[in-house]
Coordinates of N, CA, C and O in Angstrom, one line a residue:
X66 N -9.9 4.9 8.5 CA -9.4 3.6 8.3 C -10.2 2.9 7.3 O -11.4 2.5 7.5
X67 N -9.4 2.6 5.8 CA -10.6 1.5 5.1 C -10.7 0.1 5.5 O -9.9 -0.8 5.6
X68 N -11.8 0.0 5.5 CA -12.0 -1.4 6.0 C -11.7 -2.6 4.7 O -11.4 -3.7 5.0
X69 N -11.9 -2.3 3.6 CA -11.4 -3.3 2.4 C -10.3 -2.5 1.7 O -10.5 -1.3 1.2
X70 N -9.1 -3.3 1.6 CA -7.9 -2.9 0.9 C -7.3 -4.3 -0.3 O -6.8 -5.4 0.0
X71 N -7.7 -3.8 -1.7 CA -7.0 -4.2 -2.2 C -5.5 -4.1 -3.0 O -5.8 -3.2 -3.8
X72 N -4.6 -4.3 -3.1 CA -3.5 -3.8 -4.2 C -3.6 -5.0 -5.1 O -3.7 -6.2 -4.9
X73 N -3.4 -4.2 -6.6 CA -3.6 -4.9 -7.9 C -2.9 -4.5 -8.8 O -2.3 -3.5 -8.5
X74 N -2.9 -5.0 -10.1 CA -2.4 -4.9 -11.1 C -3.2 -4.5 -11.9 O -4.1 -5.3 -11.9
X75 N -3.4 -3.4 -12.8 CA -4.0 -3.0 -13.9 C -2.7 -2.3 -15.1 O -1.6 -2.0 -14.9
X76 N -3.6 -2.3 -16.4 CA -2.4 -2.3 -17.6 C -2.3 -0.6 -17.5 O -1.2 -0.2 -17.9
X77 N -3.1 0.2 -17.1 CA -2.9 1.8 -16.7 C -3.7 2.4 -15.4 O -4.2 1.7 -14.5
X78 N -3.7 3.7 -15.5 CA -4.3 4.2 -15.2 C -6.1 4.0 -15.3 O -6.9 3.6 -14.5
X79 N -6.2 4.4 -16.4 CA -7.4 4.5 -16.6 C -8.5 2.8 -16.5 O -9.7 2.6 -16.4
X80 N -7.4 1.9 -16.8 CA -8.1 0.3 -16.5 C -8.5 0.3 -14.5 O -9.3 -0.1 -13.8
X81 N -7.3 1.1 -14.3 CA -7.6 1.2 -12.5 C -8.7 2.0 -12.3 O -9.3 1.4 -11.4
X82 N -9.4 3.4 -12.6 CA -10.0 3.9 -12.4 C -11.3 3.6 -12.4 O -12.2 4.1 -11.8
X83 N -11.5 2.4 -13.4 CA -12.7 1.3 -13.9 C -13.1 0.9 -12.9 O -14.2 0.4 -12.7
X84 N -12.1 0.9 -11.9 CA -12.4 -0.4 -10.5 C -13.2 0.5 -9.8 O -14.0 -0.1 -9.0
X85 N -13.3 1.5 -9.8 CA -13.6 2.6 -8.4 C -15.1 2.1 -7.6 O -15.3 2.0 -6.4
X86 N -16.0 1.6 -8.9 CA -17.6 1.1 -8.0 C -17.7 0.0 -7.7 O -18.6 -0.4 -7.0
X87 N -16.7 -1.1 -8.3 CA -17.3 -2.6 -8.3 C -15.8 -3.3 -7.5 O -15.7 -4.6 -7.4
X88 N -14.8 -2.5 -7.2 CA -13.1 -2.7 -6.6 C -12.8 -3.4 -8.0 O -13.6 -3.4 -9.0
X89 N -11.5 -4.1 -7.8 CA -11.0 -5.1 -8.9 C -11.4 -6.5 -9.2 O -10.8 -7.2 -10.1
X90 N -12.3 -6.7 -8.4 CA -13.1 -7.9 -8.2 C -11.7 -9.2 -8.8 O -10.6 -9.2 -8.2
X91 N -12.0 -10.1 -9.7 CA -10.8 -11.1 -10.2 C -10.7 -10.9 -11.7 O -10.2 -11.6 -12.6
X92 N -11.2 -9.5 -11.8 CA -10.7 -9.0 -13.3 C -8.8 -8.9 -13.3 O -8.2 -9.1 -14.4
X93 N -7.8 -8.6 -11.7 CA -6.9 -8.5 -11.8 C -6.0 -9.5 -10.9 O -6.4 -10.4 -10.2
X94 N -4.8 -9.1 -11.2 CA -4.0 -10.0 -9.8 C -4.0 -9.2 -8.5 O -3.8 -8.0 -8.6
X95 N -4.2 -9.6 -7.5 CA -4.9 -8.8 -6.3 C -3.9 -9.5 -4.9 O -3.5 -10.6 -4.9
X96 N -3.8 -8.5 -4.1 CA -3.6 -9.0 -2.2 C -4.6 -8.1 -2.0 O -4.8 -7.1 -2.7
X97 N -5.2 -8.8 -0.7 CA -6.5 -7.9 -0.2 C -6.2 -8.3 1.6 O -6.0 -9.4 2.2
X98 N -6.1 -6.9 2.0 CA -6.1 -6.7 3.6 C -7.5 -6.0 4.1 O -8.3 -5.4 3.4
X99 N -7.5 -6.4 5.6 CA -8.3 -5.0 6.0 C -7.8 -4.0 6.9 O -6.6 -4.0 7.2
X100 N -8.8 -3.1 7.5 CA -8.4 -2.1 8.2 C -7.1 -1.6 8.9 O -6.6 -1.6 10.1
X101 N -6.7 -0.9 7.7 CA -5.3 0.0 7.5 C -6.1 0.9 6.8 O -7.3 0.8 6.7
X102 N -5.0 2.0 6.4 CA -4.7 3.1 5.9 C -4.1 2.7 4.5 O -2.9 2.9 4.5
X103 N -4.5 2.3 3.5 CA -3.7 2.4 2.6 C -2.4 3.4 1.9 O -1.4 3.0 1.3
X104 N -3.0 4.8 2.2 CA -2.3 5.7 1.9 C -1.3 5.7 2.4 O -0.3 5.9 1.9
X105 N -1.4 5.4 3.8 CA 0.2 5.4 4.8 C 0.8 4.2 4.8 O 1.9 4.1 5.3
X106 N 0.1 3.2 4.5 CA 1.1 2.3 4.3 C 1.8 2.3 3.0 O 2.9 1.6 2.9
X107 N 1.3 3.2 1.7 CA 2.8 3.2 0.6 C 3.5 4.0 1.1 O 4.6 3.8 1.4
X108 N 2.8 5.1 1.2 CA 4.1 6.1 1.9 C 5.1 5.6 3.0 O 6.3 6.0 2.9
X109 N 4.7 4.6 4.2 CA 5.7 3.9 4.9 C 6.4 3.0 4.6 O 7.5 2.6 5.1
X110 N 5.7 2.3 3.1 CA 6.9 1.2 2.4 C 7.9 2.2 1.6 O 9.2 2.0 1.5
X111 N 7.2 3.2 0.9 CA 8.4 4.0 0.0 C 9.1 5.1 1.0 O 9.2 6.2 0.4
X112 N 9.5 5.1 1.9 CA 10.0 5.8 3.0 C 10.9 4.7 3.9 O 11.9 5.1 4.5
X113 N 10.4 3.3 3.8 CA 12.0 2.3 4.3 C 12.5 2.2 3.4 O 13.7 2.7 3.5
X114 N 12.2 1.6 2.1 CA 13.3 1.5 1.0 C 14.1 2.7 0.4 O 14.9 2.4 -0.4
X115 N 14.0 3.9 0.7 CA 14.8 5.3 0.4 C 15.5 5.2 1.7 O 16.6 4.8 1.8
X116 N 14.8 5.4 2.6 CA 15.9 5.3 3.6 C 15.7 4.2 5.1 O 15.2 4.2 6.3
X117 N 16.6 3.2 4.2 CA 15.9 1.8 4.8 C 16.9 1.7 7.2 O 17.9 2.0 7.8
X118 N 15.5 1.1 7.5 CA 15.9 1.1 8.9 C 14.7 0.6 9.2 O 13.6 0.9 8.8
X119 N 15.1 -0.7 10.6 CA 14.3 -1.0 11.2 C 13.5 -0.3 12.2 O 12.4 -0.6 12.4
X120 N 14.1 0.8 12.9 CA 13.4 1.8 13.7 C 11.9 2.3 13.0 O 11.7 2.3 11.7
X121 N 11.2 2.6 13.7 CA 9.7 3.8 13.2 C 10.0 4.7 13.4 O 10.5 5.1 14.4
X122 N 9.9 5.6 12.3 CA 9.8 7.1 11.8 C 9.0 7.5 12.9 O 8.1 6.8 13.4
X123 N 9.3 9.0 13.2 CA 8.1 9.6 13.9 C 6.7 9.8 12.9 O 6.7 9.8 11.7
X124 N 5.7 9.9 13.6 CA 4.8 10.1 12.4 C 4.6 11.3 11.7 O 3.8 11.5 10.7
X125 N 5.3 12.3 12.2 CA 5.4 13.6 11.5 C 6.3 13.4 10.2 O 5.9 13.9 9.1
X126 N 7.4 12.8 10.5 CA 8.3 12.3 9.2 C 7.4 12.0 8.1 O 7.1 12.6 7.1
X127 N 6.6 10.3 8.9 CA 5.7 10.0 7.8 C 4.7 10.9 7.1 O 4.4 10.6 5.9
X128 N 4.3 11.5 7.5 CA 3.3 12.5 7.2 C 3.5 13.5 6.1 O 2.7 14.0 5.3
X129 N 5.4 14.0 6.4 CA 5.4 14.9 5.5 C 6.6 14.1 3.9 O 7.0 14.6 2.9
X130 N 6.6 12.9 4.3 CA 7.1 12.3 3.4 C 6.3 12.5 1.8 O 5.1 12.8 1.5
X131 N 7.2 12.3 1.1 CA 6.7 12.7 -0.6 C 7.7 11.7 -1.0 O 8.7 11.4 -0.4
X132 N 7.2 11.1 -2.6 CA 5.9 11.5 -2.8 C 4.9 10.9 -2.2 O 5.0 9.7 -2.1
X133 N 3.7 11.4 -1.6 CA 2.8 10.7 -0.9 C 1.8 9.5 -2.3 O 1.7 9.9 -3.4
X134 N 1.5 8.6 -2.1 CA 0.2 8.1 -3.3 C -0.5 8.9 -4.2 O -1.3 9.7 -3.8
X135 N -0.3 8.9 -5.3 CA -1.5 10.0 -5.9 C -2.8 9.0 -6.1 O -3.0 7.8 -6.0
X136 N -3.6 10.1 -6.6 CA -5.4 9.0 -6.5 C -5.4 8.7 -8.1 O -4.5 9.3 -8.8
X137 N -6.1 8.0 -8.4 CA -6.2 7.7 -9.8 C -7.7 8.4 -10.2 O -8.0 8.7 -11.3
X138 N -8.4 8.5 -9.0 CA -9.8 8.6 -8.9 C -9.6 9.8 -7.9 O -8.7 9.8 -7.0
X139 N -10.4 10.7 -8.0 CA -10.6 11.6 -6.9 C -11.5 11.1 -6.1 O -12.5 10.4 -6.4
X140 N -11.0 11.3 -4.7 CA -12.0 10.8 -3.8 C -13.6 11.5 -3.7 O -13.8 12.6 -4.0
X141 N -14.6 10.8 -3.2 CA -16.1 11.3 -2.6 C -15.9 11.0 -1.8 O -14.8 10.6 -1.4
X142 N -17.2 11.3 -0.8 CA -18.0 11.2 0.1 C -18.6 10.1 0.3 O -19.4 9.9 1.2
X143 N -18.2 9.4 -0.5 CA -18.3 7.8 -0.2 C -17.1 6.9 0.3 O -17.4 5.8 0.5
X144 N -16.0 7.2 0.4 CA -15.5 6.9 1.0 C -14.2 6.1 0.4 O -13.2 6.0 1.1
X145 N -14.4 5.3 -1.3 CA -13.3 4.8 -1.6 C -12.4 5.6 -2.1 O -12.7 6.7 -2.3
X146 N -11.6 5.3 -2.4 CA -10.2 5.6 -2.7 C -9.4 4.7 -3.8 O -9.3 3.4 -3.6
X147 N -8.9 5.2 -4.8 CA -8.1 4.3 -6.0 C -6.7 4.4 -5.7 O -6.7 4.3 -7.0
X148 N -5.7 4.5 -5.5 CA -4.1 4.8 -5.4 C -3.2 4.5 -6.3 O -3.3 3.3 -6.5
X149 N -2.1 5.1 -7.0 CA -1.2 4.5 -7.9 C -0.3 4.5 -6.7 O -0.1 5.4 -5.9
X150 N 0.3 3.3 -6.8 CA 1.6 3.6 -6.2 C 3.2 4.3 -6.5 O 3.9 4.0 -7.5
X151 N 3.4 4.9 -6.0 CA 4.9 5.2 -6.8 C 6.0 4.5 -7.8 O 6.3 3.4 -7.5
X152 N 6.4 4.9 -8.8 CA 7.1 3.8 -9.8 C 8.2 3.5 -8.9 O 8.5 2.3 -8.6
X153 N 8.8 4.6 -8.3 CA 9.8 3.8 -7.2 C 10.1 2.8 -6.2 O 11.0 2.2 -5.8
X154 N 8.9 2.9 -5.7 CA 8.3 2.0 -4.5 C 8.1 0.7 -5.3 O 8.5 -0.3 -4.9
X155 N 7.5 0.7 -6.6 CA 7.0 -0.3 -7.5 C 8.4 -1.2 -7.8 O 8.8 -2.4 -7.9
X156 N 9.0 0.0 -8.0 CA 10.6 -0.9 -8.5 C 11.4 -1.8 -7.2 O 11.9 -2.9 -7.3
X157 N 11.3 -0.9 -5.9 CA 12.0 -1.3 -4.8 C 11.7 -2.4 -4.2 O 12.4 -3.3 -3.8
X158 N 10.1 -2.4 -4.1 CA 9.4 -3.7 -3.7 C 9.5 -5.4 -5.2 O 9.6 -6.6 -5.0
X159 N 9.4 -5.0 -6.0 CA 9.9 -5.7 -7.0 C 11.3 -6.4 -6.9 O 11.6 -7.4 -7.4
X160 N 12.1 -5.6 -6.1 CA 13.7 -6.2 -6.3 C 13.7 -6.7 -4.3 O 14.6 -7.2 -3.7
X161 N 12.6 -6.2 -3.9 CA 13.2 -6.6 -2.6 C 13.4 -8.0 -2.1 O 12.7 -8.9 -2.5
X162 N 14.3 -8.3 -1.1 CA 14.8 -9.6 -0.9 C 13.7 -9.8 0.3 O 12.7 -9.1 0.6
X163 N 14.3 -11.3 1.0 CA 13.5 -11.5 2.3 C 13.8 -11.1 3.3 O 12.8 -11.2 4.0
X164 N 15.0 -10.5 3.9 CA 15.0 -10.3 4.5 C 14.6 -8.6 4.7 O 14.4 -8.2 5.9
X165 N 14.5 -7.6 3.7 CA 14.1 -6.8 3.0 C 12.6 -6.6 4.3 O 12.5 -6.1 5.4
X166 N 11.6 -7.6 3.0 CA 10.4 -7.7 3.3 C 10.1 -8.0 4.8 O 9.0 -7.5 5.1
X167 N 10.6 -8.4 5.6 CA 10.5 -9.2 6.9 C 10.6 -7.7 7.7 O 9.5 -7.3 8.2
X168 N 11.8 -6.7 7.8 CA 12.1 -5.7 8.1 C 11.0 -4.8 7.9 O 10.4 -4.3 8.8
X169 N 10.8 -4.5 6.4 CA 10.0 -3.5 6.7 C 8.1 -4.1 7.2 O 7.1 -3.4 7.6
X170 N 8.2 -5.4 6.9 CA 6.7 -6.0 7.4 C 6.7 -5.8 9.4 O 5.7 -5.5 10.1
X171 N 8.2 -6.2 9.9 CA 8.1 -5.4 11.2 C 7.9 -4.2 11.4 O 6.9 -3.9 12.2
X172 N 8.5 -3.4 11.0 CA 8.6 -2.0 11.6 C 7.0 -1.5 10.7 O 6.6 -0.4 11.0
X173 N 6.5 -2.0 10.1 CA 5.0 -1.6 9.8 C 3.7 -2.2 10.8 O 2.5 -1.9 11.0
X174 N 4.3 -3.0 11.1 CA 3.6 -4.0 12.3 C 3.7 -3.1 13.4 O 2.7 -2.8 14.2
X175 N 4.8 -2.8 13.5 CA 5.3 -1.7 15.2 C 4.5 -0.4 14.7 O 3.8 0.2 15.5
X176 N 4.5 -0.1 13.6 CA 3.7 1.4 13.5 C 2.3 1.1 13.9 O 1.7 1.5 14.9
X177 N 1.9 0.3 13.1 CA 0.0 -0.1 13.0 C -0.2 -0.2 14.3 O -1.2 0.5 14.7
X178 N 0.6 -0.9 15.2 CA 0.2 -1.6 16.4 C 0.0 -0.6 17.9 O -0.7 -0.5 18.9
X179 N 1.3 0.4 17.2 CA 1.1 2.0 18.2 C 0.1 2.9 18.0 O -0.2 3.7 18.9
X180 N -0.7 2.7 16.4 CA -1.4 3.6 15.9 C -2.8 3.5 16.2 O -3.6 4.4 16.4
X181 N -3.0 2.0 16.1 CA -4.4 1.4 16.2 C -4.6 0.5 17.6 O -5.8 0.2 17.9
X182 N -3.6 0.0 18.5 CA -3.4 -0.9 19.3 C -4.1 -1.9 19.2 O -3.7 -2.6 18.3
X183 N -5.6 -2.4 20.1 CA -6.4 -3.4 19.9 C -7.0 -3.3 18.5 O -6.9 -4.4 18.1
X184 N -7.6 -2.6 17.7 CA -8.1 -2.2 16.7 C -7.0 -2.6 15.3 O -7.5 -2.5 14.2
X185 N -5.8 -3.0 15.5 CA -5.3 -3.4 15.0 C -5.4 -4.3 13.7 O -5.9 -5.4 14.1
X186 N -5.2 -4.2 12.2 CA -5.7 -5.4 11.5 C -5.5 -6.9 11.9 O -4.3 -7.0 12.0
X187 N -5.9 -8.0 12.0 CA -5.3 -9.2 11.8 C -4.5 -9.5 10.8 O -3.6 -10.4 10.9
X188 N -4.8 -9.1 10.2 CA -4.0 -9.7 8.8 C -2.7 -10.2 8.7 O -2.1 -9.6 9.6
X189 N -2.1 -10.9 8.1 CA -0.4 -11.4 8.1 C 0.5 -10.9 7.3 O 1.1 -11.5 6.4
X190 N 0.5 -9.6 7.7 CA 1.4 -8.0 7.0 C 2.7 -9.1 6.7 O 3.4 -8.3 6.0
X191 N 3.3 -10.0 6.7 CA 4.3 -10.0 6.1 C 3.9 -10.9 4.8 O 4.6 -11.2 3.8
X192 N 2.2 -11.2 5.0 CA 2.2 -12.2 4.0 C 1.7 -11.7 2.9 O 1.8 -12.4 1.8
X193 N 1.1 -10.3 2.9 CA 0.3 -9.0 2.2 C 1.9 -8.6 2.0 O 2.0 -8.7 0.8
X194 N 3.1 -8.2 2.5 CA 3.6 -7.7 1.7 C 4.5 -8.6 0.7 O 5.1 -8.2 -0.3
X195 N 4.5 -9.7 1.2 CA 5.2 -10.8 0.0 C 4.2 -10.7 -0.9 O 4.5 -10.7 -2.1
X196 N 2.8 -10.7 -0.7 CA 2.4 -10.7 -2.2 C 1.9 -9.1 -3.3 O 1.5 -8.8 -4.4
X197 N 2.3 -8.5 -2.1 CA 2.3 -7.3 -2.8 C 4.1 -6.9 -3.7 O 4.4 -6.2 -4.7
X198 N 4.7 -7.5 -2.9 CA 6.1 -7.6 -4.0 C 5.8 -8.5 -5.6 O 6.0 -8.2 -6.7
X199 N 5.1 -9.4 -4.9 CA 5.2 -10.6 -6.0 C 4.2 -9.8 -7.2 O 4.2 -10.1 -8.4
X200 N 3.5 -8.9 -6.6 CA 3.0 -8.2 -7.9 C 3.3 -7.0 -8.6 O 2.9 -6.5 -9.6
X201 N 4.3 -6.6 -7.5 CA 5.3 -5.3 -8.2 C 6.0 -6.0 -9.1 O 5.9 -5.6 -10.3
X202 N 6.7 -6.9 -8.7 CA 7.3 -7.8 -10.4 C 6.9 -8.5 -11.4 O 7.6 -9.0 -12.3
X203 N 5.5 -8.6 -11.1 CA 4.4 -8.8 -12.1 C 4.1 -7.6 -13.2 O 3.9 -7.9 -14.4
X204 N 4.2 -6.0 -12.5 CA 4.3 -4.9 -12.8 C 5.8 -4.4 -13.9 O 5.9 -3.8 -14.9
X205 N 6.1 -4.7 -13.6 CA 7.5 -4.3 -13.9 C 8.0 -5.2 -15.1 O 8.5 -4.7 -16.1
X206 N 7.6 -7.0 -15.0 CA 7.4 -7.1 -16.2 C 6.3 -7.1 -17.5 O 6.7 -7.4 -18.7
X207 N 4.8 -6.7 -17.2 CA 4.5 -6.2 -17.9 C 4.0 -5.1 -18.5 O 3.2 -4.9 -19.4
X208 N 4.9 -4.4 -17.6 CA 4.7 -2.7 -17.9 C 3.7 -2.1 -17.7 O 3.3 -1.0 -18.1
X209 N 3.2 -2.7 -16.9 CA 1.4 -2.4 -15.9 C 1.6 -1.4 -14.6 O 2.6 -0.9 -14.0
X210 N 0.5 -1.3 -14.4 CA 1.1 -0.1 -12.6 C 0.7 -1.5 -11.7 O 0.7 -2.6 -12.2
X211 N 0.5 -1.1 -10.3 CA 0.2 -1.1 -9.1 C -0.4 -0.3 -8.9 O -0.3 0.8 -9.5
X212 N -1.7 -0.5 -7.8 CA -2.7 0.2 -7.5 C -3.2 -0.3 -6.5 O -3.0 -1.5 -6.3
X213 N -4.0 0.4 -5.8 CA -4.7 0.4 -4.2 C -5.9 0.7 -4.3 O -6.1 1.9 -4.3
X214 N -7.0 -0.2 -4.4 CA -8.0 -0.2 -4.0 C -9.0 0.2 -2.6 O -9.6 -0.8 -2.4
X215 N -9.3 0.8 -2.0 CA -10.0 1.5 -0.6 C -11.6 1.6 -0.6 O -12.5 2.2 -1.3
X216 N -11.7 0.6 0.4 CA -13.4 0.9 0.8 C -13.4 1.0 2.3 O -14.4 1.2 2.9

């Protein structure tokens, strides 16, 4: 589980890979959570919007869902992690509505909360994913990725 999660905006690849030792600090537009999975949380947002439903997937579904995040950075033994998100997921969350967001901010709530129970993040997952939309169409119009930051 990383304990600091950012998603951001960078103009490529390789501007995101820059982040790997110092995160994205306010060099970019940023939401920052903590302790999640970053990896499984894109794969569980790009896995409602293909095939959207308020129920939870088994987690074997999630698991073998593709495409999973690719890394921008290969991971170490240190522990962070860089993530591009999918252009699709990028596009989906960009166009998604509210009631959209609410749905899948539930059924990500119901996953985390079976996964992790008390250990659970605090965070206000529906308020991380409104602003993680609000920077997918940040993305989209300026032709920049999304990216996931992990420590």
């Amino acid at each position: 589980m990383a304990h600091d999660i950012v998603f951001f905006l960078a103009p490529d690849d390789e501007s995101a890979a820059e982040t790997r030792l110092r995160g994205p600090g306010s060099a970019f537009a940023s939401v920052t959570c903590r302790f999640m999975e970053p990896d499984s949380a894109i794969a569980e947002w790009d896995m409602y919007f293909a095939e959207p439903s308020a129920e939870v997937p088994p987690i074997e579904q999630l698991l073998a869902w593709r495409p999973w995040p690719e890394w921008v950075t290969a991971p170490l033994n240190d522990g962070i992690e860089v993530f591009a998100l999918p252009p699709r997921l990028v596009r989906a969350l960009a166009n998604a509505n509210s009631t959209e967001l609410e749905e899948l901010a539930a059924r990500w709530t119901a996953r985390l909360r079976a996964d992790d129970g008390d250990e659970m993040t605090d965070d206000d997952l529906p308020a991380v994913l409104r602003g993680v939309s609000r920077l997918a169409a940040s993305a989209i119009t300026t032709g920049g990725g999304l990216y996931s930051w992990s420590y």
